[in-house]
PDB file of N, CA and C in Angstrom:
ATOM      1  N   MET A  38      91.696  67.810  50.641  1.00  0.00           N
ATOM      2  CA  MET A  38      90.313  67.483  50.956  1.00  0.00           C
ATOM      3  C   MET A  38      90.166  65.948  50.845  1.00  0.00           C
ATOM      4  N   TYR A  39      89.603  65.397  51.942  1.00  0.00           N
ATOM      5  CA  TYR A  39      89.292  64.022  51.914  1.00  0.00           C
ATOM      6  C   TYR A  39      87.967  63.730  52.542  1.00  0.00           C
ATOM      7  N   ALA A  40      87.411  62.490  52.394  1.00  0.00           N
ATOM      8  CA  ALA A  40      86.168  62.101  52.999  1.00  0.00           C
ATOM      9  C   ALA A  40      86.385  60.572  53.453  1.00  0.00           C
ATOM     10  N   ILE A  41      85.557  60.299  54.460  1.00  0.00           N
ATOM     11  CA  ILE A  41      85.518  58.928  54.910  1.00  0.00           C
ATOM     12  C   ILE A  41      84.105  58.358  54.581  1.00  0.00           C
ATOM     13  N   ILE A  42      84.078  57.350  53.744  1.00  0.00           N
ATOM     14  CA  ILE A  42      82.839  56.868  53.195  1.00  0.00           C
ATOM     15  C   ILE A  42      82.592  55.457  53.635  1.00  0.00           C
ATOM     16  N   LYS A  43      81.438  54.998  53.667  1.00  0.00           N
ATOM     17  CA  LYS A  43      81.004  53.626  54.057  1.00  0.00           C
ATOM     18  C   LYS A  43      80.351  52.956  52.781  1.00  0.00           C
ATOM     19  N   THR A  44      80.912  51.742  52.503  1.00  0.00           N
ATOM     20  CA  THR A  44      80.232  51.136  51.383  1.00  0.00           C
ATOM     21  C   THR A  44      80.616  49.535  51.550  1.00  0.00           C
ATOM     22  N   GLY A  45      79.629  48.693  51.390  1.00  0.00           N
ATOM     23  CA  GLY A  45      79.893  47.266  51.530  1.00  0.00           C
ATOM     24  C   GLY A  45      80.277  46.813  52.912  1.00  0.00           C
ATOM     25  N   GLY A  46      79.821  47.597  53.906  1.00  0.00           N
ATOM     26  CA  GLY A  46      80.157  47.216  55.287  1.00  0.00           C
ATOM     27  C   GLY A  46      81.578  47.680  55.647  1.00  0.00           C
ATOM     28  N   LYS A  47      82.295  48.381  54.931  1.00  0.00           N
ATOM     29  CA  LYS A  47      83.651  48.762  55.199  1.00  0.00           C
ATOM     30  C   LYS A  47      83.771  50.265  55.111  1.00  0.00           C
ATOM     31  N   GLN A  48      84.704  50.854  55.782  1.00  0.00           N
ATOM     32  CA  GLN A  48      85.014  52.293  55.683  1.00  0.00           C
ATOM     33  C   GLN A  48      86.347  52.619  54.955  1.00  0.00           C
ATOM     34  N   TYR A  49      86.262  53.607  54.076  1.00  0.00           N
ATOM     35  CA  TYR A  49      87.425  54.009  53.382  1.00  0.00           C
ATOM     36  C   TYR A  49      87.652  55.599  53.401  1.00  0.00           C
ATOM     37  N   ARG A  50      88.938  55.888  53.500  1.00  0.00           N
ATOM     38  CA  ARG A  50      89.406  57.285  53.412  1.00  0.00           C
ATOM     39  C   ARG A  50      89.715  57.592  51.967  1.00  0.00           C
ATOM     40  N   VAL A  51      88.996  58.452  51.326  1.00  0.00           N
ATOM     41  CA  VAL A  51      89.222  58.774  49.892  1.00  0.00           C
ATOM     42  C   VAL A  51      89.453  60.263  49.780  1.00  0.00           C
ATOM     43  N   SER A  52      90.201  60.560  48.588  1.00  0.00           N
ATOM     44  CA  SER A  52      90.424  61.911  48.120  1.00  0.00           C
ATOM     45  C   SER A  52      90.274  61.901  46.587  1.00  0.00           C
ATOM     46  N   VAL A  53      90.119  63.046  46.034  1.00  0.00           N
ATOM     47  CA  VAL A  53      89.835  63.285  44.592  1.00  0.00           C
ATOM     48  C   VAL A  53      90.989  62.726  43.780  1.00  0.00           C
ATOM     49  N   GLY A  54      90.696  61.924  42.707  1.00  0.00           N
ATOM     50  CA  GLY A  54      91.664  61.346  41.897  1.00  0.00           C
ATOM     51  C   GLY A  54      92.172  59.991  42.261  1.00  0.00           C
ATOM     52  N   GLU A  55      91.814  59.497  43.429  1.00  0.00           N
ATOM     53  CA  GLU A  55      92.207  58.287  43.953  1.00  0.00           C
ATOM     54  C   GLU A  55      91.475  57.136  43.351  1.00  0.00           C
ATOM     55  N   LYS A  56      92.133  55.966  43.266  1.00  0.00           N
ATOM     56  CA  LYS A  56      91.457  54.639  42.772  1.00  0.00           C
ATOM     57  C   LYS A  56      91.357  53.725  44.047  1.00  0.00           C
ATOM     58  N   LEU A  57      90.248  53.005  44.156  1.00  0.00           N
ATOM     59  CA  LEU A  57      90.095  52.086  45.176  1.00  0.00           C
ATOM     60  C   LEU A  57      89.198  50.927  44.783  1.00  0.00           C
ATOM     61  N   LYS A  58      89.481  49.832  45.366  1.00  0.00           N
ATOM     62  CA  LYS A  58      88.564  48.602  45.137  1.00  0.00           C
ATOM     63  C   LYS A  58      87.674  48.321  46.327  1.00  0.00           C
ATOM     64  N   VAL A  59      86.330  48.343  46.016  1.00  0.00           N
ATOM     65  CA  VAL A  59      85.275  48.172  47.019  1.00  0.00           C
ATOM     66  C   VAL A  59      84.514  46.862  46.704  1.00  0.00           C
ATOM     67  N   GLU A  60      83.696  46.598  47.633  1.00  0.00           N
ATOM     68  CA  GLU A  60      82.815  45.432  47.428  1.00  0.00           C
ATOM     69  C   GLU A  60      81.943  45.558  46.060  1.00  0.00           C
ATOM     70  N   THR A  61      81.586  44.525  45.428  1.00  0.00           N
ATOM     71  CA  THR A  61      80.870  44.678  44.191  1.00  0.00           C
ATOM     72  C   THR A  61      79.612  45.632  44.291  1.00  0.00           C
ATOM     73  N   LEU A  62      79.542  46.608  43.292  1.00  0.00           N
ATOM     74  CA  LEU A  62      78.455  47.446  43.122  1.00  0.00           C
ATOM     75  C   LEU A  62      77.750  47.100  41.918  1.00  0.00           C
ATOM     76  N   ASP A  63      76.303  47.307  41.935  1.00  0.00           N
ATOM     77  CA  ASP A  63      75.506  46.985  40.782  1.00  0.00           C
ATOM     78  C   ASP A  63      75.483  48.138  39.846  1.00  0.00           C
ATOM     79  N   ALA A  64      76.585  48.347  39.028  1.00  0.00           N
ATOM     80  CA  ALA A  64      76.659  49.455  38.143  1.00  0.00           C
ATOM     81  C   ALA A  64      77.484  49.042  36.914  1.00  0.00           C
ATOM     82  N   GLU A  65      77.287  49.629  35.812  1.00  0.00           N
ATOM     83  CA  GLU A  65      78.017  49.312  34.541  1.00  0.00           C
ATOM     84  C   GLU A  65      79.353  50.095  34.590  1.00  0.00           C
ATOM     85  N   VAL A  66      80.241  49.503  33.823  1.00  0.00           N
ATOM     86  CA  VAL A  66      81.576  50.110  33.717  1.00  0.00           C
ATOM     87  C   VAL A  66      81.465  51.444  32.904  1.00  0.00           C
ATOM     88  N   GLY A  67      82.038  52.495  33.452  1.00  0.00           N
ATOM     89  CA  GLY A  67      81.824  53.932  32.941  1.00  0.00           C
ATOM     90  C   GLY A  67      80.792  54.664  33.618  1.00  0.00           C
ATOM     91  N   ALA A  68      79.938  54.072  34.337  1.00  0.00           N
ATOM     92  CA  ALA A  68      78.833  54.769  35.001  1.00  0.00           C
ATOM     93  C   ALA A  68      79.410  55.572  36.239  1.00  0.00           C
ATOM     94  N   VAL A  69      78.592  56.680  36.587  1.00  0.00           N
ATOM     95  CA  VAL A  69      79.014  57.518  37.687  1.00  0.00           C
ATOM     96  C   VAL A  69      78.112  57.155  38.825  1.00  0.00           C
ATOM     97  N   VAL A  70      78.774  56.863  39.979  1.00  0.00           N
ATOM     98  CA  VAL A  70      78.119  56.335  41.252  1.00  0.00           C
ATOM     99  C   VAL A  70      78.177  57.327  42.206  1.00  0.00           C
ATOM    100  N   THR A  71      77.089  57.625  42.876  1.00  0.00           N
ATOM    101  CA  THR A  71      77.060  58.518  44.056  1.00  0.00           C
ATOM    102  C   THR A  71      77.007  57.827  45.375  1.00  0.00           C
ATOM    103  N   LEU A  72      78.042  58.079  46.110  1.00  0.00           N
ATOM    104  CA  LEU A  72      78.099  57.422  47.413  1.00  0.00           C
ATOM    105  C   LEU A  72      77.640  58.475  48.430  1.00  0.00           C
ATOM    106  N   GLU A  73      76.537  58.192  49.102  1.00  0.00           N
ATOM    107  CA  GLU A  73      75.937  59.102  50.048  1.00  0.00           C
ATOM    108  C   GLU A  73      76.193  58.901  51.463  1.00  0.00           C
ATOM    109  N   GLU A  74      76.678  57.688  51.804  1.00  0.00           N
ATOM    110  CA  GLU A  74      77.063  57.406  53.222  1.00  0.00           C
ATOM    111  C   GLU A  74      78.413  57.931  53.590  1.00  0.00           C
ATOM    112  N   VAL A  75      78.483  59.188  53.718  1.00  0.00           N
ATOM    113  CA  VAL A  75      79.709  59.912  54.113  1.00  0.00           C
ATOM    114  C   VAL A  75      79.803  60.096  55.589  1.00  0.00           C
ATOM    115  N   LEU A  76      80.745  59.552  56.260  1.00  0.00           N
ATOM    116  CA  LEU A  76      80.864  59.675  57.726  1.00  0.00           C
ATOM    117  C   LEU A  76      81.601  60.917  58.214  1.00  0.00           C
ATOM    118  N   ALA A  77      82.551  61.318  57.348  1.00  0.00           N
ATOM    119  CA  ALA A  77      83.289  62.632  57.686  1.00  0.00           C
ATOM    120  C   ALA A  77      83.890  63.257  56.518  1.00  0.00           C
ATOM    121  N   VAL A  78      83.955  64.643  56.533  1.00  0.00           N
ATOM    122  CA  VAL A  78      84.572  65.369  55.397  1.00  0.00           C
ATOM    123  C   VAL A  78      85.453  66.312  55.994  1.00  0.00           C
ATOM    124  N   SER A  79      86.735  66.423  55.407  1.00  0.00           N
ATOM    125  CA  SER A  79      87.708  67.344  55.774  1.00  0.00           C
ATOM    126  C   SER A  79      87.963  68.346  54.702  1.00  0.00           C
ATOM    127  N   GLY A  80      87.789  69.609  54.979  1.00  0.00           N
ATOM    128  CA  GLY A  80      88.061  70.519  53.875  1.00  0.00           C
ATOM    129  C   GLY A  80      88.753  71.871  54.422  1.00  0.00           C
ATOM    130  N   ASP A  81      88.569  72.948  53.672  1.00  0.00           N
ATOM    131  CA  ASP A  81      89.179  74.159  54.132  1.00  0.00           C
ATOM    132  C   ASP A  81      88.708  74.726  55.419  1.00  0.00           C
ATOM    133  N   ASN A  82      87.505  74.450  55.800  1.00  0.00           N
ATOM    134  CA  ASN A  82      86.976  74.923  57.072  1.00  0.00           C
ATOM    135  C   ASN A  82      86.921  73.896  58.091  1.00  0.00           C
ATOM    136  N   GLY A  83      87.859  72.975  58.111  1.00  0.00           N
ATOM    137  CA  GLY A  83      87.996  71.890  59.235  1.00  0.00           C
ATOM    138  C   GLY A  83      87.311  70.661  58.837  1.00  0.00           C
ATOM    139  N   LEU A  84      87.263  69.848  59.927  1.00  0.00           N
ATOM    140  CA  LEU A  84      86.690  68.512  59.843  1.00  0.00           C
ATOM    141  C   LEU A  84      85.244  68.583  60.225  1.00  0.00           C
ATOM    142  N   LYS A  85      84.330  67.932  59.316  1.00  0.00           N
ATOM    143  CA  LYS A  85      82.939  67.871  59.748  1.00  0.00           C
ATOM    144  C   LYS A  85      82.654  66.408  59.868  1.00  0.00           C
ATOM    145  N   VAL A  86      82.095  65.941  61.065  1.00  0.00           N
ATOM    146  CA  VAL A  86      81.846  64.645  61.289  1.00  0.00           C
ATOM    147  C   VAL A  86      80.389  64.465  61.558  1.00  0.00           C
ATOM    148  N   GLY A  87      79.741  63.434  60.829  1.00  0.00           N
ATOM    149  CA  GLY A  87      78.407  63.150  60.933  1.00  0.00           C
ATOM    150  C   GLY A  87      77.922  62.299  62.147  1.00  0.00           C
ATOM    151  N   ALA A  88      76.566  62.243  62.329  1.00  0.00           N
ATOM    152  CA  ALA A  88      76.176  61.488  63.427  1.00  0.00           C
ATOM    153  C   ALA A  88      74.832  60.740  62.898  1.00  0.00           C
ATOM    154  N   PRO A  89      75.033  59.614  62.176  1.00  0.00           N
ATOM    155  CA  PRO A  89      76.232  58.994  61.743  1.00  0.00           C
ATOM    156  C   PRO A  89      76.686  59.431  60.416  1.00  0.00           C
ATOM    157  N   PHE A  90      75.835  60.092  59.590  1.00  0.00           N
ATOM    158  CA  PHE A  90      76.291  60.596  58.326  1.00  0.00           C
ATOM    159  C   PHE A  90      76.292  62.082  58.184  1.00  0.00           C
ATOM    160  N   VAL A  91      77.091  62.659  57.386  1.00  0.00           N
ATOM    161  CA  VAL A  91      77.103  64.084  57.225  1.00  0.00           C
ATOM    162  C   VAL A  91      75.920  64.546  56.279  1.00  0.00           C
ATOM    163  N   GLU A  92      75.146  65.465  56.677  1.00  0.00           N
ATOM    164  CA  GLU A  92      73.937  65.961  55.942  1.00  0.00           C
ATOM    165  C   GLU A  92      74.511  66.555  54.613  1.00  0.00           C
ATOM    166  N   GLY A  93      73.897  66.168  53.449  1.00  0.00           N
ATOM    167  CA  GLY A  93      74.093  66.881  52.179  1.00  0.00           C
ATOM    168  C   GLY A  93      75.558  66.504  51.523  1.00  0.00           C
ATOM    169  N   ALA A  94      76.349  65.599  52.209  1.00  0.00           N
ATOM    170  CA  ALA A  94      77.631  65.322  51.685  1.00  0.00           C
ATOM    171  C   ALA A  94      77.485  64.011  50.720  1.00  0.00           C
ATOM    172  N   ALA A  95      78.197  64.060  49.646  1.00  0.00           N
ATOM    173  CA  ALA A  95      78.171  62.934  48.637  1.00  0.00           C
ATOM    174  C   ALA A  95      79.673  62.869  48.007  1.00  0.00           C
ATOM    175  N   VAL A  96      79.861  61.628  47.552  1.00  0.00           N
ATOM    176  CA  VAL A  96      81.144  61.422  46.870  1.00  0.00           C
ATOM    177  C   VAL A  96      80.710  60.880  45.583  1.00  0.00           C
ATOM    178  N   LYS A  97      81.255  61.445  44.454  1.00  0.00           N
ATOM    179  CA  LYS A  97      80.958  60.947  43.118  1.00  0.00           C
ATOM    180  C   LYS A  97      82.128  60.111  42.530  1.00  0.00           C
ATOM    181  N   ALA A  98      81.931  58.949  42.047  1.00  0.00           N
ATOM    182  CA  ALA A  98      82.990  58.088  41.543  1.00  0.00           C
ATOM    183  C   ALA A  98      82.575  57.473  40.227  1.00  0.00           C
ATOM    184  N   THR A  99      83.535  57.108  39.438  1.00  0.00           N
ATOM    185  CA  THR A  99      83.356  56.509  38.071  1.00  0.00           C
ATOM    186  C   THR A  99      83.762  55.070  38.185  1.00  0.00           C
ATOM    187  N   VAL A 100      82.951  54.192  37.676  1.00  0.00           N
ATOM    188  CA  VAL A 100      83.284  52.643  37.751  1.00  0.00           C
ATOM    189  C   VAL A 100      84.412  52.436  36.643  1.00  0.00           C
ATOM    190  N   LEU A 101      85.520  51.997  37.061  1.00  0.00           N
ATOM    191  CA  LEU A 101      86.484  51.635  36.096  1.00  0.00           C
ATOM    192  C   LEU A 101      86.438  50.208  35.644  1.00  0.00           C
ATOM    193  N   SER A 102      86.199  49.216  36.564  1.00  0.00           N
ATOM    194  CA  SER A 102      86.212  47.849  36.213  1.00  0.00           C
ATOM    195  C   SER A 102      85.522  46.945  37.309  1.00  0.00           C
ATOM    196  N   HIS A 103      85.187  45.815  36.931  1.00  0.00           N
ATOM    197  CA  HIS A 103      84.840  44.858  37.894  1.00  0.00           C
ATOM    198  C   HIS A 103      85.793  43.645  37.820  1.00  0.00           C
ATOM    199  N   GLY A 104      86.063  42.970  38.917  1.00  0.00           N
ATOM    200  CA  GLY A 104      86.997  41.891  38.829  1.00  0.00           C
ATOM    201  C   GLY A 104      87.000  40.955  40.106  1.00  0.00           C
ATOM    202  N   ARG A 105      87.912  40.107  40.138  1.00  0.00           N
ATOM    203  CA  ARG A 105      88.128  39.227  41.235  1.00  0.00           C
ATOM    204  C   ARG A 105      89.446  39.344  41.920  1.00  0.00           C
ATOM    205  N   GLY A 106      89.528  39.338  43.174  1.00  0.00           N
ATOM    206  CA  GLY A 106      90.920  39.659  43.850  1.00  0.00           C
ATOM    207  C   GLY A 106      91.762  38.432  43.860  1.00  0.00           C
ATOM    208  N   GLU A 107      92.865  38.449  44.448  1.00  0.00           N
ATOM    209  CA  GLU A 107      93.800  37.379  44.629  1.00  0.00           C
ATOM    210  C   GLU A 107      93.181  36.311  45.441  1.00  0.00           C
ATOM    211  N   LYS A 108      93.647  35.021  45.125  1.00  0.00           N
ATOM    212  CA  LYS A 108      93.105  33.850  45.908  1.00  0.00           C
ATOM    213  C   LYS A 108      93.688  33.868  47.252  1.00  0.00           C
ATOM    214  N   VAL A 109      92.742  33.713  48.248  1.00  0.00           N
ATOM    215  CA  VAL A 109      93.187  33.494  49.702  1.00  0.00           C
ATOM    216  C   VAL A 109      93.175  32.052  49.848  1.00  0.00           C
ATOM    217  N   ARG A 110      94.251  31.448  50.319  1.00  0.00           N
ATOM    218  CA  ARG A 110      94.392  29.969  50.579  1.00  0.00           C
ATOM    219  C   ARG A 110      93.886  29.737  52.036  1.00  0.00           C
ATOM    220  N   ILE A 111      93.076  28.693  52.132  1.00  0.00           N
ATOM    221  CA  ILE A 111      92.655  28.260  53.456  1.00  0.00           C
ATOM    222  C   ILE A 111      93.074  26.801  53.679  1.00  0.00           C
ATOM    223  N   PHE A 112      93.779  26.606  54.780  1.00  0.00           N
ATOM    224  CA  PHE A 112      94.358  25.230  55.002  1.00  0.00           C
ATOM    225  C   PHE A 112      94.098  24.881  56.454  1.00  0.00           C
ATOM    226  N   LYS A 113      93.323  23.845  56.715  1.00  0.00           N
ATOM    227  CA  LYS A 113      93.087  23.430  57.998  1.00  0.00           C
ATOM    228  C   LYS A 113      93.744  22.062  58.265  1.00  0.00           C
ATOM    229  N   PHE A 114      94.409  21.929  59.373  1.00  0.00           N
ATOM    230  CA  PHE A 114      95.154  20.789  59.724  1.00  0.00           C
ATOM    231  C   PHE A 114      95.032  20.393  61.204  1.00  0.00           C
ATOM    232  N   ARG A 115      94.745  19.121  61.386  1.00  0.00           N
ATOM    233  CA  ARG A 115      94.546  18.599  62.745  1.00  0.00           C
ATOM    234  C   ARG A 115      95.734  17.646  63.000  1.00  0.00           C
ATOM    235  N   ARG A 116      96.524  18.026  63.887  1.00  0.00           N
ATOM    236  CA  ARG A 116      97.810  17.215  64.178  1.00  0.00           C
ATOM    237  C   ARG A 116      97.424  15.786  64.703  1.00  0.00           C
ATOM    238  N   ARG A 117      98.143  14.874  64.299  1.00  0.00           N
ATOM    239  CA  ARG A 117      98.065  13.446  64.777  1.00  0.00           C
ATOM    240  C   ARG A 117      96.656  12.825  64.439  1.00  0.00           C
ATOM    241  N   LYS A 118      95.857  13.491  63.539  1.00  0.00           N
ATOM    242  CA  LYS A 118      94.476  12.834  63.304  1.00  0.00           C
ATOM    243  C   LYS A 118      94.518  12.455  61.820  1.00  0.00           C
ATOM    244  N   HIS A 119      95.520  12.732  60.987  1.00  0.00           N
ATOM    245  CA  HIS A 119      95.478  12.494  59.667  1.00  0.00           C
ATOM    246  C   HIS A 119      94.304  13.099  58.951  1.00  0.00           C
ATOM    247  N   SER A 120      94.110  14.461  59.303  1.00  0.00           N
ATOM    248  CA  SER A 120      93.021  15.120  58.747  1.00  0.00           C
ATOM    249  C   SER A 120      93.472  16.506  58.229  1.00  0.00           C
ATOM    250  N   MET A 121      93.352  16.778  56.963  1.00  0.00           N
ATOM    251  CA  MET A 121      93.684  18.020  56.388  1.00  0.00           C
ATOM    252  C   MET A 121      92.538  18.514  55.419  1.00  0.00           C
ATOM    253  N   LYS A 122      92.397  19.730  55.400  1.00  0.00           N
ATOM    254  CA  LYS A 122      91.330  20.324  54.475  1.00  0.00           C
ATOM    255  C   LYS A 122      91.927  21.545  53.869  1.00  0.00           C
ATOM    256  N   SER A 123      91.778  21.680  52.481  1.00  0.00           N
ATOM    257  CA  SER A 123      92.310  22.786  51.804  1.00  0.00           C
ATOM    258  C   SER A 123      91.188  23.478  50.970  1.00  0.00           C
ATOM    259  N   GLY A 124      91.263  24.747  50.909  1.00  0.00           N
ATOM    260  CA  GLY A 124      90.190  25.473  50.138  1.00  0.00           C
ATOM    261  C   GLY A 124      90.703  26.841  49.641  1.00  0.00           C
ATOM    262  N   GLY A 125      89.897  27.625  49.069  1.00  0.00           N
ATOM    263  CA  GLY A 125      90.373  28.982  48.760  1.00  0.00           C
ATOM    264  C   GLY A 125      89.196  29.817  48.440  1.00  0.00           C
ATOM    265  N   HIS A 126      89.400  31.098  48.333  1.00  0.00           N
ATOM    266  CA  HIS A 126      88.409  32.025  48.076  1.00  0.00           C
ATOM    267  C   HIS A 126      88.831  33.326  47.299  1.00  0.00           C
ATOM    268  N   ARG A 127      88.089  33.821  46.344  1.00  0.00           N
ATOM    269  CA  ARG A 127      88.381  34.936  45.608  1.00  0.00           C
ATOM    270  C   ARG A 127      87.164  35.893  45.765  1.00  0.00           C
ATOM    271  N   GLN A 128      87.575  37.064  46.313  1.00  0.00           N
ATOM    272  CA  GLN A 128      86.507  38.013  46.532  1.00  0.00           C
ATOM    273  C   GLN A 128      86.241  38.976  45.260  1.00  0.00           C
ATOM    274  N   ASN A 129      84.943  39.215  45.000  1.00  0.00           N
ATOM    275  CA  ASN A 129      84.577  40.073  43.775  1.00  0.00           C
ATOM    276  C   ASN A 129      84.821  41.439  44.278  1.00  0.00           C
ATOM    277  N   TYR A 130      85.112  42.404  43.361  1.00  0.00           N
ATOM    278  CA  TYR A 130      85.304  43.779  43.644  1.00  0.00           C
ATOM    279  C   TYR A 130      84.935  44.646  42.441  1.00  0.00           C
ATOM    280  N   THR A 131      84.630  45.931  42.788  1.00  0.00           N
ATOM    281  CA  THR A 131      84.493  46.944  41.802  1.00  0.00           C
ATOM    282  C   THR A 131      85.520  48.070  41.957  1.00  0.00           C
ATOM    283  N   GLU A 132      86.262  48.395  40.940  1.00  0.00           N
ATOM    284  CA  GLU A 132      87.276  49.396  41.036  1.00  0.00           C
ATOM    285  C   GLU A 132      86.700  50.823  40.743  1.00  0.00           C
ATOM    286  N   LEU A 133      86.861  51.781  41.628  1.00  0.00           N
ATOM    287  CA  LEU A 133      86.334  53.153  41.524  1.00  0.00           C
ATOM    288  C   LEU A 133      87.432  54.112  41.343  1.00  0.00           C
ATOM    289  N   LYS A 134      87.156  55.270  40.595  1.00  0.00           N
ATOM    290  CA  LYS A 134      88.018  56.416  40.593  1.00  0.00           C
ATOM    291  C   LYS A 134      87.162  57.513  41.191  1.00  0.00           C
ATOM    292  N   ILE A 135      87.628  58.190  42.276  1.00  0.00           N
ATOM    293  CA  ILE A 135      86.889  59.304  42.923  1.00  0.00           C
ATOM    294  C   ILE A 135      87.011  60.535  42.101  1.00  0.00           C
ATOM    295  N   GLU A 136      85.850  61.145  41.685  1.00  0.00           N
ATOM    296  CA  GLU A 136      85.871  62.230  40.772  1.00  0.00           C
ATOM    297  C   GLU A 136      85.690  63.505  41.562  1.00  0.00           C
ATOM    298  N   SER A 137      84.752  63.586  42.594  1.00  0.00           N
ATOM    299  CA  SER A 137      84.521  64.753  43.335  1.00  0.00           C
ATOM    300  C   SER A 137      83.906  64.438  44.726  1.00  0.00           C
ATOM    301  N   ILE A 138      84.127  65.356  45.647  1.00  0.00           N
ATOM    302  CA  ILE A 138      83.654  65.260  47.029  1.00  0.00           C
ATOM    303  C   ILE A 138      82.919  66.494  47.272  1.00  0.00           C
ATOM    304  N   GLU A 139      81.575  66.365  47.516  1.00  0.00           N
ATOM    305  CA  GLU A 139      80.630  67.505  47.811  1.00  0.00           C
ATOM    306  C   GLU A 139      80.332  67.547  49.291  1.00  0.00           C
ATOM    307  N   ALA A 140      80.600  68.621  49.851  1.00  0.00           N
ATOM    308  CA  ALA A 140      80.345  68.771  51.351  1.00  0.00           C
ATOM    309  C   ALA A 140      79.001  69.491  51.409  1.00  0.00           C
TER     310      ALA A 140
END
């Protein structure tokens, strides 16, 4: 059984017991979060697709940790102009463990 959820402007395919990193959520470590923006649910009786969300479907997840991802290097270079610019970015994330999928 799996579900496709939407959180933080991105879509994820999740199943029970899976760990994933999503955009930062406002929740304490150890808290149970309910994600209600479920786009599709696949179960024993086939695939149920929402328009845009599946009615009554929810995914429950436990917050494992908060952190910051790997640094992404940004380097801009203009040839023959003696112009270079360097920077970086680290995105914040929340790590979740999927506990249950309710269709």
